PDB file of C-alpha atoms in Angstrom:
ATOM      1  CA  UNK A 203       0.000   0.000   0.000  1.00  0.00           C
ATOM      2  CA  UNK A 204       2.784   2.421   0.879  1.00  0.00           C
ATOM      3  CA  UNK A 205       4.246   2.256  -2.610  1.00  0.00           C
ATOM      4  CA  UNK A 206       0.755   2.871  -4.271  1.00  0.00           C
ATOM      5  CA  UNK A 207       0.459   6.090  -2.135  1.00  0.00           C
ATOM      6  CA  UNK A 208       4.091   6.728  -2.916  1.00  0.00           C
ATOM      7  CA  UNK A 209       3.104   6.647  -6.770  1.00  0.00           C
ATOM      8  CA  UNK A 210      -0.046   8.830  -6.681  1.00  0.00           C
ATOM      9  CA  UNK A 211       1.426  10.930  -4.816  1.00  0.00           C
ATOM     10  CA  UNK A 212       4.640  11.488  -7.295  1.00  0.00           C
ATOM     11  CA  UNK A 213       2.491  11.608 -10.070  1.00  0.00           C
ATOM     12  CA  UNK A 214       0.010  13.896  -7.985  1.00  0.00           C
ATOM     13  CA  UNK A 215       2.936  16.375  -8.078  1.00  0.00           C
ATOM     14  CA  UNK A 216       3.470  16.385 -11.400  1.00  0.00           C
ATOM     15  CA  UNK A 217      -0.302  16.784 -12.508  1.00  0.00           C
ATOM     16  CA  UNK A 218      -0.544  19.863 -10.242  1.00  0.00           C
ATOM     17  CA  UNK A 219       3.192  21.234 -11.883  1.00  0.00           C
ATOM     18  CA  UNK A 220       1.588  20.351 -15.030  1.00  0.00           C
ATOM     19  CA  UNK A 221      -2.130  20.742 -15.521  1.00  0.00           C
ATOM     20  CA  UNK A 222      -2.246  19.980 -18.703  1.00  0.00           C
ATOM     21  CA  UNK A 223      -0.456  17.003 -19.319  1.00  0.00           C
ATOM     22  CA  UNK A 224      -3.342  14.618 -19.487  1.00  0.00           C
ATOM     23  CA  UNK A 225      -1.144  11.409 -18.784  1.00  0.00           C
ATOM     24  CA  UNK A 226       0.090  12.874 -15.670  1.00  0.00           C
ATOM     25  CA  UNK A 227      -4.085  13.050 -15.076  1.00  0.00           C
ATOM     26  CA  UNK A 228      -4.651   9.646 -16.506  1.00  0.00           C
ATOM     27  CA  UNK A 229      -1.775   8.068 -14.428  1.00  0.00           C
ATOM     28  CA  UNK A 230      -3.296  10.183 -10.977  1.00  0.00           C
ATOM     29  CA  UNK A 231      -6.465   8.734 -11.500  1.00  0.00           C
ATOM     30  CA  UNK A 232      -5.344   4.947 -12.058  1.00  0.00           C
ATOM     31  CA  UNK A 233      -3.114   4.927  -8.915  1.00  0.00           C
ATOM     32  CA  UNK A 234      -6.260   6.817  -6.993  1.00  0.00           C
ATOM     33  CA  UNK A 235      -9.094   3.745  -8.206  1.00  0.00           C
ATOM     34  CA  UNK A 236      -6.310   1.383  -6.927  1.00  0.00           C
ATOM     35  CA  UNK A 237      -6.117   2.805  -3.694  1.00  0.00           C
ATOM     36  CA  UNK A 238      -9.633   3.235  -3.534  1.00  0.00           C
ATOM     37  CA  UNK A 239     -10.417  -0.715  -5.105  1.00  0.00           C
ATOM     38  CA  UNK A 240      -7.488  -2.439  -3.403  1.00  0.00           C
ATOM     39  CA  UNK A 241      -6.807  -0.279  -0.180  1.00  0.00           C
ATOM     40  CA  UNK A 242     -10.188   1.162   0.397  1.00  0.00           C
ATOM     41  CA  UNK A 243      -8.866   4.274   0.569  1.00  0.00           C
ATOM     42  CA  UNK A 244     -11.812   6.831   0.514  1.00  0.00           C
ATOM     43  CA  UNK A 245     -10.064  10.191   0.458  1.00  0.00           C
ATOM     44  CA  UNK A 246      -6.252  11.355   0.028  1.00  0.00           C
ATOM     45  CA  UNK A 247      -4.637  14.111  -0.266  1.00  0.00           C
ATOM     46  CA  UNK A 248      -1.329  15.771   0.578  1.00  0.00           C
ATOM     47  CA  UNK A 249       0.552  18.219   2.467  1.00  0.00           C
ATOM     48  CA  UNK A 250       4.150  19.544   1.646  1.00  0.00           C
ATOM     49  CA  UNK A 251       6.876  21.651   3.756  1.00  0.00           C
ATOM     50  CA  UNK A 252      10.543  22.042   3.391  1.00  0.00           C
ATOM     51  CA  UNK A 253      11.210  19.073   3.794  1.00  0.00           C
ATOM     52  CA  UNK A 254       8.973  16.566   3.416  1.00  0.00           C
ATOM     53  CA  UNK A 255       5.166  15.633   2.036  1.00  0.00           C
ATOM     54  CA  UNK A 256       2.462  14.233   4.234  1.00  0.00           C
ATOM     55  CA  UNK A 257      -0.248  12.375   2.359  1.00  0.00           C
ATOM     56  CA  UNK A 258      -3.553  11.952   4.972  1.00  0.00           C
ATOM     57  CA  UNK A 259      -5.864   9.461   3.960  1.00  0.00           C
ATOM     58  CA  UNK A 260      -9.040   7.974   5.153  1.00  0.00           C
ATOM     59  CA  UNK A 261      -9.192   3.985   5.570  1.00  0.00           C
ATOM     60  CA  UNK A 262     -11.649   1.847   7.051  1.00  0.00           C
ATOM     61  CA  UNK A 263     -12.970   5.308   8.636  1.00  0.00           C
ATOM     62  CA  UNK A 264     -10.452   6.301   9.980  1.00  0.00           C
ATOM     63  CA  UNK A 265      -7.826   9.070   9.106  1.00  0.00           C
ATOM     64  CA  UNK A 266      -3.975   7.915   8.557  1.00  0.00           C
ATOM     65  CA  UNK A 267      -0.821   9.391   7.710  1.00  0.00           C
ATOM     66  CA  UNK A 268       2.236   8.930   5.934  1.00  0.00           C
ATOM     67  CA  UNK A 269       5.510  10.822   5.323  1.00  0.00           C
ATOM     68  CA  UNK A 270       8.044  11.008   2.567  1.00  0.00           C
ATOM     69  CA  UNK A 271      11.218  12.805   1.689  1.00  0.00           C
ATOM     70  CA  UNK A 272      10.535  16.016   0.479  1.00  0.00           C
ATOM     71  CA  UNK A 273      13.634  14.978  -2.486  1.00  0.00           C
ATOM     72  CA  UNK A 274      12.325  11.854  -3.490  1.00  0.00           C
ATOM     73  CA  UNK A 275       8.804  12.991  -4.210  1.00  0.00           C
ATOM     74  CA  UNK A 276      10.131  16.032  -6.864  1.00  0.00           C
ATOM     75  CA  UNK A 277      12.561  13.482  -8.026  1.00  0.00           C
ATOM     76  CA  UNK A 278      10.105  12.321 -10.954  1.00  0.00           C
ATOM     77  CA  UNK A 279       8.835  15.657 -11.507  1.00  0.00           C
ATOM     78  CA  UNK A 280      12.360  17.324 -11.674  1.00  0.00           C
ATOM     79  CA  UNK A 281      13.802  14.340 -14.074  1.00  0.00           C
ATOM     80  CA  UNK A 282      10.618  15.304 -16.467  1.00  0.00           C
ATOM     81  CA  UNK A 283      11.742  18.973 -16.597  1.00  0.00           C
ATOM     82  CA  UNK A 284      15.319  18.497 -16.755  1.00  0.00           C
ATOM     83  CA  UNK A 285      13.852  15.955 -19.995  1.00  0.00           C
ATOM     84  CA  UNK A 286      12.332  18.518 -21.101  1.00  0.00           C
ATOM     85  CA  UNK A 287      14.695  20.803 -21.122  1.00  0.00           C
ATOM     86  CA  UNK A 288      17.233  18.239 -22.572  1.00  0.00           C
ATOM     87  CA  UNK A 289      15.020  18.127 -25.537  1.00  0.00           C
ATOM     88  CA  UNK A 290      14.319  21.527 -26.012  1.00  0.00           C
ATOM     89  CA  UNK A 291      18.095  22.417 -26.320  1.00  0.00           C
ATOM     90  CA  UNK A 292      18.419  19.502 -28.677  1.00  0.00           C
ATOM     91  CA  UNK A 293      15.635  20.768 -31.012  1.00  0.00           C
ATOM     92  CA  UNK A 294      17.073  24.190 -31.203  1.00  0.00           C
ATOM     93  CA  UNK A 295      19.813  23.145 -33.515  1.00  0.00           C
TER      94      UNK A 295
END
């Protein structure tokens, strides 16, 4: 379960960096039915400070927490910029 929270919330970050990118939205909502099918997870959502992100949830009615590095969540969203940017330089030639 902690690795499907992990996931959604990764790609949770990048859908709200990136509002438009409608796989980032796709690939929220399929990790948020999991947790909701598989978990019974009825709500989630997420927190951030300086250093790290709390994601509070609601399971079997009651409300739960986890914690993650700060680092590691932006990791995805920071490789997908810095691929972005790779490309962009590459197409300016």
């Amino acid at each position: 379960m902690e690795d499907a929270i992990y996931n959604w919330l990764q790609i949770a970050v990048v859908f709200e960096a990136r509002p438009d990118d409608l796989a980032a939205k796709e690939t929220m909502d399929i990790f948020r039915g999991m947790l909701s099918t598989k978990f019974q997870i009825s709500s989630i959502r997420y927190e951030r400070d300086p250093l790290m992100y709390t994601v509070i949830y609601e399971k079997d009615g009651k409300e739960e927490k986890k914690t993650f590095d700060r680092n590691l969540v932006e990791k995805l969203i920071s490789d997908i910029e810095n691929n972005l940017l790779t490309v962009g330089l590459n197409t300016e030639k």
